[in-house]
Short mmCIF file of C-alpha atoms in Angstrom, two decimals:
data_model
loop_
_atom_site.label_atom_id
_atom_site.label_comp_id
_atom_site.label_asym_id
_atom_site.label_seq_id
_atom_site.Cartn_x
_atom_site.Cartn_y
_atom_site.Cartn_z
CA MET A 1 72.00 344.28 114.43
CA ALA A 2 75.57 342.92 114.36
CA SER A 3 78.40 345.43 114.82
CA ARG A 4 81.84 345.33 113.30
CA THR A 5 85.06 346.60 114.85
CA VAL A 6 87.76 347.96 112.55
CA ARG A 7 91.23 348.88 113.85
CA ALA A 8 93.65 351.16 112.01
CA VAL A 9 97.29 351.21 113.01
CA THR A 10 99.61 354.20 112.62
CA LYS A 11 103.00 355.32 113.89
CA ASN A 12 101.83 358.85 114.71
CA THR A 13 98.35 359.83 115.94
CA ASP A 14 99.17 363.53 116.28
CA ASP A 15 98.73 364.25 112.57
CA LEU A 16 95.69 362.20 111.61
CA LYS A 17 94.04 363.07 108.34
CA PRO A 18 90.22 363.00 108.05
CA LEU A 19 88.90 359.45 108.01
CA PHE A 20 85.97 358.47 105.81
CA SER A 21 83.56 355.58 105.51
CA VAL A 22 82.65 355.41 101.83
CA SER A 23 80.22 353.45 99.68
CA PHE A 24 79.96 353.37 95.90
CA THR A 25 76.73 353.91 93.99
CA ASN A 26 77.78 351.45 91.28
CA GLY A 27 78.45 348.52 93.63
CA LEU A 28 81.53 347.08 95.30
CA LEU A 29 85.00 348.17 94.31
CA ASP A 30 86.96 345.71 92.17
CA PRO A 31 89.50 343.93 94.46
CA SER A 32 92.16 344.31 91.78
CA ALA A 33 91.98 348.09 92.28
CA TYR A 34 92.61 348.02 96.06
CA ASN A 35 96.33 348.75 95.74
CA THR A 36 95.72 351.71 93.41
CA VAL A 37 93.32 353.64 95.63
CA SER A 38 94.22 357.27 96.36
CA ALA A 39 92.08 360.05 97.82
CA ARG A 40 92.07 363.83 98.15
CA VAL A 41 89.73 366.44 99.64
CA LEU A 42 88.74 369.53 97.69
CA LYS A 43 87.32 372.72 99.23
CA CYS A 44 84.51 374.63 97.54
CA LYS A 45 85.43 378.12 96.33
CA HIS A 46 82.03 379.52 97.30
CA SER A 47 81.45 377.80 100.66
CA GLU A 48 83.77 377.19 103.60
CA ARG A 49 81.73 374.25 104.90
CA LEU A 50 81.20 372.34 101.65
CA HIS A 51 83.89 369.79 100.72
CA LYS A 52 84.29 367.10 98.08
CA LEU A 53 86.03 363.75 98.56
CA VAL A 54 87.67 362.49 95.36
CA VAL A 55 88.84 358.86 95.20
CA LYS A 56 90.80 357.38 92.32
CA ALA A 57 90.81 353.60 91.93
CA GLY A 58 92.48 352.19 88.84
CA ASP A 59 91.27 354.09 85.81
CA MET A 60 88.08 355.28 87.52
CA GLU A 61 87.50 358.41 89.57
CA TYR A 62 84.72 358.81 92.14
CA ALA A 63 83.45 361.92 93.93
CA GLY A 64 81.06 362.70 96.76
CA ASP A 65 80.11 365.90 98.61
CA TYR A 66 79.93 366.32 102.37
CA ASP A 67 79.28 369.14 104.78
CA GLN A 68 82.23 369.85 107.06
CA SER A 69 80.02 371.66 109.60
CA THR A 70 77.50 368.83 110.15
CA ARG A 71 77.61 366.65 113.24
CA ASP A 72 79.09 363.17 113.01
CA ASP A 73 76.65 360.28 112.70
CA GLY A 74 78.01 358.21 115.61
CA LYS A 75 80.52 356.14 113.66
CA TYR A 76 84.10 355.97 114.98
CA ILE A 77 87.29 354.13 114.18
CA GLY A 78 90.01 353.24 116.65
CA VAL A 79 93.52 354.32 115.67
CA GLU A 80 96.28 352.59 117.65
CA ASP A 81 99.75 354.05 118.14
CA ILE A 82 101.98 350.96 117.70
CA GLU A 83 104.76 352.46 119.84
CA SER A 84 102.77 353.57 122.89
CA GLY A 85 99.86 351.18 122.47
CA GLU A 86 97.36 354.01 123.04
CA MET A 87 94.08 353.96 121.15
CA THR A 88 92.50 357.15 119.74
CA LEU A 89 88.87 357.25 118.65
CA VAL A 90 88.40 359.26 115.46
CA PRO A 91 84.91 360.10 114.08
CA LEU A 92 84.15 358.92 110.56
CA LYS A 93 82.57 360.95 107.80
CA ARG A 94 80.17 358.86 105.72
CA VAL A 95 80.33 359.77 102.03
CA ARG A 96 78.43 358.32 99.10
CA LEU A 97 80.71 358.21 96.04
CA ARG A 98 79.56 358.40 92.43
CA PRO A 99 81.57 357.81 89.25
CA ALA A 100 82.75 361.23 88.11
CA VAL A 101 84.46 362.94 85.23
CA SER A 102 88.07 363.72 86.12
CA LEU A 103 88.21 366.90 88.23
CA GLY A 104 91.79 367.66 87.26
CA GLN A 105 94.86 367.87 89.43
CA GLU A 106 94.00 370.92 91.56
CA PRO A 107 94.42 369.64 95.13
CA ASP A 108 92.69 372.36 97.10
CA GLU A 109 89.50 373.74 95.55
CA TRP A 110 86.59 373.15 93.17
CA ILE A 111 83.73 375.24 91.82
CA GLU A 112 80.24 374.36 93.00
CA PRO A 113 77.84 374.08 90.05
CA ALA A 114 75.07 376.68 89.88
CA LYS A 115 71.83 375.58 91.52
CA LYS A 116 68.55 375.73 89.61
CA SER A 117 65.98 378.25 90.78
CA ARG A 118 62.55 377.09 91.92
CA GLN A 119 61.09 378.28 88.60
CA GLU A 120 63.65 376.24 86.64
CA GLN A 121 62.96 373.17 88.77
CA ASN A 122 59.21 373.52 88.18
CA ASP A 123 59.80 373.94 84.45
CA SER A 124 61.91 370.76 84.35
CA LEU A 125 59.14 368.80 86.10
CA ILE A 126 56.48 370.18 83.74
CA GLU A 127 58.59 369.34 80.66
CA ALA A 128 59.01 365.78 81.94
CA PHE A 129 55.55 365.03 83.38
CA GLY A 130 53.23 367.97 82.63
CA GLY A 131 50.26 368.14 80.29
CA ALA A 132 50.22 369.67 76.85
CA LYS A 133 48.88 373.06 77.96
CA GLN A 134 51.42 373.31 80.78
CA LYS A 135 54.26 372.52 78.38
CA GLN A 136 52.99 375.18 75.95
CA ARG A 137 52.97 377.81 78.70
CA VAL A 138 56.56 376.92 79.67
CA MET A 139 57.73 377.08 76.04
CA LYS A 140 55.99 380.42 75.53
CA ARG A 141 57.55 381.94 78.63
CA LYS A 142 61.02 380.72 77.66
CA ARG A 143 60.58 382.05 74.14
CA HIS A 144 59.28 385.49 75.05
CA GLY A 145 60.11 385.96 78.73
CA LEU A 146 63.26 387.97 79.29
CA ASP A 147 63.94 388.71 82.93
CA GLN A 148 62.76 392.21 83.82
CA ASP A 149 66.04 393.01 85.57
CA MET A 150 67.92 392.19 82.37
CA ILE A 151 65.67 394.51 80.39
CA ASN A 152 66.12 397.32 82.91
CA ALA A 153 69.88 396.84 82.98
CA ALA A 154 70.02 396.94 79.18
CA LEU A 155 67.93 400.13 79.03
CA ASP A 156 70.00 401.79 81.77
CA SER A 157 73.27 401.01 80.00
CA ALA A 158 72.03 402.11 76.59
CA ASN A 159 72.87 405.61 75.39
CA VAL A 160 69.64 406.66 73.73
CA GLU A 161 71.20 409.79 72.19
CA ASP A 162 73.40 407.57 70.03
CA ILE A 163 70.40 405.81 68.46
CA LEU A 164 69.83 407.26 64.99
CA VAL A 165 66.46 406.75 63.25
CA THR A 166 65.99 408.24 59.81
CA ASP A 167 62.36 407.19 59.30
CA SER A 168 60.07 410.20 59.76
CA SER A 169 57.19 407.97 60.85
CA THR A 170 58.76 407.34 64.25
CA VAL A 171 57.61 409.02 67.47
CA GLU A 172 59.52 409.71 70.68
CA THR A 173 57.92 409.17 74.10
CA PRO A 174 59.74 410.52 77.19
CA VAL A 175 60.26 408.17 80.11
CA LYS A 176 58.29 409.39 83.14
CA THR A 177 60.19 410.17 86.29
CA ALA A 178 59.11 408.90 89.71
CA ALA A 179 57.49 412.27 90.46
CA GLU A 180 55.51 412.16 87.21
CA GLU A 181 54.39 408.62 88.05
CA ASP A 182 52.97 410.03 91.32
CA ILE A 183 54.88 407.63 93.56
CA LEU A 184 56.94 410.32 95.31
CA PRO A 185 55.43 412.19 98.27
CA PRO A 186 55.35 416.01 98.12
CA HIS A 187 58.92 417.35 98.30
CA ASP A 188 60.88 420.60 98.34
CA THR A 189 63.78 420.80 95.88
CA GLU A 190 64.96 424.23 97.10
CA THR A 191 65.47 423.64 100.83
CA THR A 192 68.93 423.00 102.21
CA ASN A 193 67.57 421.20 105.30
CA PRO A 194 67.36 417.42 104.74
CA ASP A 195 64.53 417.13 107.31
CA LYS A 196 62.36 419.43 105.16
CA CYS A 197 63.05 417.78 101.79
CA TYR A 198 60.11 415.42 102.29
CA PRO A 199 57.60 416.96 104.76
CA LEU A 200 56.28 414.30 107.13
CA GLU A 201 52.67 415.30 106.48
CA GLY A 202 53.05 414.16 102.85
CA TYR A 203 53.48 410.48 103.69
CA PHE A 204 52.52 410.20 107.38
CA PRO A 205 49.53 412.48 108.13
CA GLU A 206 49.20 414.05 111.57
CA TYR A 207 45.80 412.50 112.31
CA ILE A 208 47.30 409.03 111.73
CA ARG A 209 50.16 409.84 114.12
CA LYS A 210 47.73 410.94 116.82
CA ASP A 211 45.57 407.83 116.43
CA LEU A 212 48.61 405.55 116.61
CA GLU A 213 49.77 406.96 119.95
CA GLU A 214 47.32 404.63 121.73
CA PHE A 215 48.82 401.55 120.03
CA VAL A 216 52.50 401.84 120.95
CA ASP A 217 52.35 400.55 124.53
CA ASP A 218 53.18 397.03 123.33
CA PHE A 219 56.66 398.31 122.41
CA ALA A 220 57.45 398.87 126.11
CA CYS A 221 60.06 396.26 127.04
CA ASP A 222 63.20 395.62 129.04
CA ALA A 223 66.44 393.97 127.89
CA SER A 224 65.24 390.42 128.63
CA THR A 225 61.96 390.94 126.76
CA LEU A 226 63.80 392.39 123.79
CA ALA A 227 66.17 389.42 123.78
CA GLU A 228 63.16 387.08 123.79
CA TRP A 229 61.63 388.98 120.85
CA LYS A 230 64.87 388.59 118.94
CA SER A 231 65.08 384.85 119.54
CA SER A 232 61.42 384.33 118.57
CA LYS A 233 61.67 386.82 115.66
CA ARG A 234 58.51 388.55 116.83
CA TYR A 235 59.29 391.61 114.73
CA PRO A 236 61.39 392.18 111.57
CA GLU A 237 65.11 392.68 112.17
CA PHE A 238 65.08 396.39 111.31
CA ILE A 239 62.20 397.02 113.74
CA LEU A 240 64.07 395.22 116.55
CA THR A 241 67.14 397.36 115.83
CA GLN A 242 65.03 400.52 116.20
CA LEU A 243 63.48 399.28 119.45
CA GLU A 244 66.99 398.84 120.86
CA LYS A 245 67.68 402.55 120.26
CA LEU A 246 64.46 404.04 121.65
CA PRO A 247 65.09 407.30 123.56
CA LEU A 248 64.78 407.33 127.35
CA GLU A 249 62.80 410.58 127.54
CA GLU A 250 59.09 409.64 127.59
CA LEU A 251 57.66 412.13 125.04
CA HIS A 252 60.47 411.53 122.56
CA ARG A 253 60.18 407.78 123.14
CA ARG A 254 56.45 407.69 122.34
CA LYS A 255 56.93 409.88 119.27
CA THR A 256 59.64 407.56 117.94
CA SER A 257 57.51 404.51 118.79
CA VAL A 258 54.72 405.92 116.61
CA TYR A 259 57.13 406.09 113.64
CA ILE A 260 58.30 402.53 114.29
CA LYS A 261 54.72 401.25 114.59
CA TYR A 262 53.77 402.84 111.26
CA LEU A 263 56.93 401.41 109.67
CA LEU A 264 55.92 397.95 110.95
CA PHE A 265 52.53 398.28 109.22
CA LEU A 266 54.21 399.36 105.97
CA LEU A 267 56.57 396.37 106.05
CA ARG A 268 53.55 394.10 106.43
CA LEU A 269 51.80 395.96 103.59
CA HIS A 270 54.81 395.55 101.28
CA ALA A 271 54.66 391.76 101.80
CA PHE A 272 51.01 391.55 100.72
CA LYS A 273 50.07 388.90 98.19
CA SER A 274 46.84 388.65 96.23
CA ILE A 275 45.42 386.09 98.66
CA ASP A 276 46.02 388.49 101.57
CA LEU A 277 43.99 391.24 99.91
CA LYS A 278 40.99 388.91 99.65
CA GLN A 279 40.77 388.70 103.44
CA LYS A 280 38.64 391.01 105.53
CA ASP A 281 41.69 392.13 107.52
CA PRO A 282 44.81 391.55 105.38
CA PHE A 283 47.04 392.87 108.18
CA SER A 284 46.04 390.11 110.60
CA SER A 285 48.75 387.64 111.64
CA GLN A 286 48.01 383.98 112.25
CA ASP A 287 50.83 383.75 114.79
CA ASN A 288 49.78 386.79 116.79
CA GLU A 289 46.47 388.52 116.06
CA SER A 290 47.36 391.57 118.18
CA LEU A 291 50.66 392.20 116.40
CA TYR A 292 49.14 394.39 113.67
CA GLN A 293 46.20 395.96 115.53
CA MET A 294 45.67 399.53 114.30
CA PRO A 295 43.06 402.28 114.37
CA GLY A 296 40.48 402.28 111.61
CA SER A 297 41.78 405.56 110.23
CA CYS A 298 45.23 404.03 109.65
CA PHE A 299 43.73 400.87 108.13
CA ASP A 300 41.65 402.88 105.63
CA TYR A 301 44.54 405.23 104.80
CA LEU A 302 46.98 402.42 104.00
CA LEU A 303 44.56 400.48 101.81
CA ASN A 304 43.26 403.55 99.96
CA THR A 305 46.75 405.00 99.41
CA TYR A 306 48.67 401.91 98.37
CA THR A 307 46.07 399.53 96.90
CA VAL A 308 43.25 399.86 94.35
CA LYS A 309 39.86 398.22 93.99
CA ALA A 310 39.73 395.16 91.74
CA GLY A 311 36.19 393.83 91.60
CA LYS A 312 35.17 392.57 95.05
CA SER A 313 38.79 392.53 96.23
CA ARG A 314 41.77 394.87 96.01
CA ALA A 315 44.99 394.83 93.98
CA PHE A 316 48.54 395.92 94.76
CA PRO A 317 50.12 397.01 91.44
CA GLN A 318 53.89 397.42 91.14
CA ARG A 319 53.64 401.22 90.90
CA LEU A 320 51.93 401.42 94.31
CA LYS A 321 54.27 398.80 95.73
CA ASP A 322 57.18 401.07 94.77
CA LYS A 323 55.33 403.98 96.38
CA ALA A 324 55.05 402.01 99.63
CA LEU A 325 58.73 401.09 99.43
CA ILE A 326 59.68 404.75 99.02
CA THR A 327 57.62 405.62 102.12
CA ILE A 328 59.44 402.86 104.04
CA LEU A 329 62.81 404.29 103.00
CA LEU A 330 61.78 407.83 104.00
CA LEU A 331 60.63 406.65 107.45
CA ALA A 332 63.86 404.71 107.94
CA LEU A 333 65.88 407.79 106.95
CA ARG A 334 63.96 409.93 109.45
CA LEU A 335 64.56 407.39 112.22
CA GLU A 336 68.28 407.18 111.36
CA ASN A 337 68.98 410.92 110.95
CA ASN A 338 68.96 410.80 107.14
CA SER A 339 71.67 408.15 106.69
CA PHE A 340 71.63 404.40 107.38
CA CYS A 341 72.80 400.97 106.21
CA CYS A 342 70.05 399.25 104.20
CA ASN A 343 71.18 395.62 104.62
CA LYS A 344 68.79 394.63 107.45
CA LEU A 345 65.88 396.47 105.85
CA MET A 346 66.59 394.81 102.49
CA ALA A 347 66.52 391.39 104.19
CA ASP A 348 63.16 392.19 105.84
CA LEU A 349 61.72 393.44 102.55
CA LYS A 350 63.32 390.65 100.47
CA VAL A 351 64.42 393.32 98.00
CA GLY A 352 67.74 393.41 96.15
CA GLY A 353 70.32 396.17 96.20
CA LYS A 354 69.62 397.22 92.61
CA LYS A 355 65.98 397.99 93.44
CA ILE A 356 66.97 400.06 96.47
CA CYS A 357 69.60 401.99 94.49
CA ASP A 358 67.14 402.68 91.64
CA LEU A 359 64.50 404.04 94.04
CA ALA A 360 67.10 406.06 95.95
CA LYS A 361 68.12 407.68 92.68
CA ALA A 362 64.47 408.43 91.87
CA MET A 363 64.06 410.00 95.35
CA GLY A 364 67.05 412.28 94.85
CA CYS A 365 69.05 410.40 97.50
CA LYS A 366 72.56 409.00 97.41
CA ALA A 367 73.24 405.27 97.56
CA LYS A 368 76.82 404.28 98.39
CA MET A 369 78.49 400.87 98.61
CA ASN A 370 80.78 400.31 101.59
CA ARG A 371 83.10 397.55 100.39
CA LYS A 372 85.48 397.89 103.35
CA ALA A 373 82.99 396.21 105.70
CA GLN A 374 83.19 392.47 106.27
CA VAL A 375 79.86 392.17 104.43
CA PRO A 376 79.36 394.79 101.66
CA GLU A 377 76.90 397.44 102.86
CA ILE A 378 74.58 399.77 100.95
CA ILE A 379 74.44 403.18 102.65
CA LEU A 380 71.44 405.37 101.84
CA GLU A 381 71.79 409.12 102.48
CA LEU A 382 69.30 411.95 102.12
CA ALA A 383 71.15 415.18 101.36
CA ALA A 384 69.80 418.65 100.55
CA PRO A 385 69.07 420.00 98.07
CA LEU A 386 67.55 417.02 96.31
CA LYS A 387 69.13 416.04 93.00
CA PHE A 388 66.86 414.10 90.68
CA PRO A 389 67.97 412.27 87.52
CA ALA A 390 67.05 413.93 84.27
CA ALA A 391 64.21 412.34 82.34
CA THR A 392 65.59 410.35 79.42
CA PRO A 393 63.61 409.64 76.26
CA ALA A 394 62.56 406.08 75.68
CA PRO A 395 63.76 404.17 72.59
CA ARG A 396 61.93 405.40 69.55
CA ARG A 397 58.93 403.36 68.55
CA ARG A 398 57.41 402.98 65.12
CA ARG A 399 53.76 403.72 64.64
#
């Protein structure tokens, strides 16, 4: 393949601006517009690495995005200082330019357009190429399907006491609390000791703890092994953080390891999908079969407590999924002396902050936002005595 050498000449190489190799999606640039070409670089408001090159040629404006953090593609241009005769090699950024609507005169920033979710992308494909039944399902969901978070937010913000209904044929149904829904473990609302608010026996029975003591030897590691586990992501991030802080004293270390092992099983349980529950051992891992080995008593307890029979398989309804999530939060609080930052655990669970705050409120805990940190943190705290939200009546419903 033939190569081409291009030489740029400048009086000062100390203050070189970024150099670009551009191509236009609509063909070659009109030679009459060569003398009118001007360019500027815009930075994205929402991303430090994303930039946009805007080129104006005549009456047309072109734009193309590029990633400032990506490696160069091996293209360089030689810039010669005409006074010293020295040549400086400068890497080129290759940008594909498209005709664009005028982006205005702001020289320093632009707003990245919102990206479509996977569901929206699938809907667009179905509307363009799908069959009649698929299109009907998409239209029905768009017509009737409000996002559940939007519904919850609307109900939370509504003041039900201000709703006046004069029709005597209406009935009022109270909204059940978490305790009434039977997703909270046994708890003591009178104690002033946070460790006794939720007795351990209520969500982590003693016979399970004893059986798990034989399965914690695989947590024994040194600093190099732990570093290897981190790089290979052998365990979830929150589990690795707990392994870093294991006590040195042997009895205390094994006791804490039992809590961490049970927490690991619960994190795996929370990630269950319907296809996992159809397997003989839903806890098994394709990457490492020994990672989730457990005694039979623990296996039966987890499935019987947090899943229900559904024909020949089992199901994991949202109510029991919330119950498992509450148990995870209680174990994390016990490991962290009743107060901890939820960010790593939220990332492992793939759960948003609103869900954590709602469950914390249902548990009688406090959820605080630390906005002074470099990344906003959600701090969960278990304080005694427990303070539960009052049950609020649901919107009145006509018979």
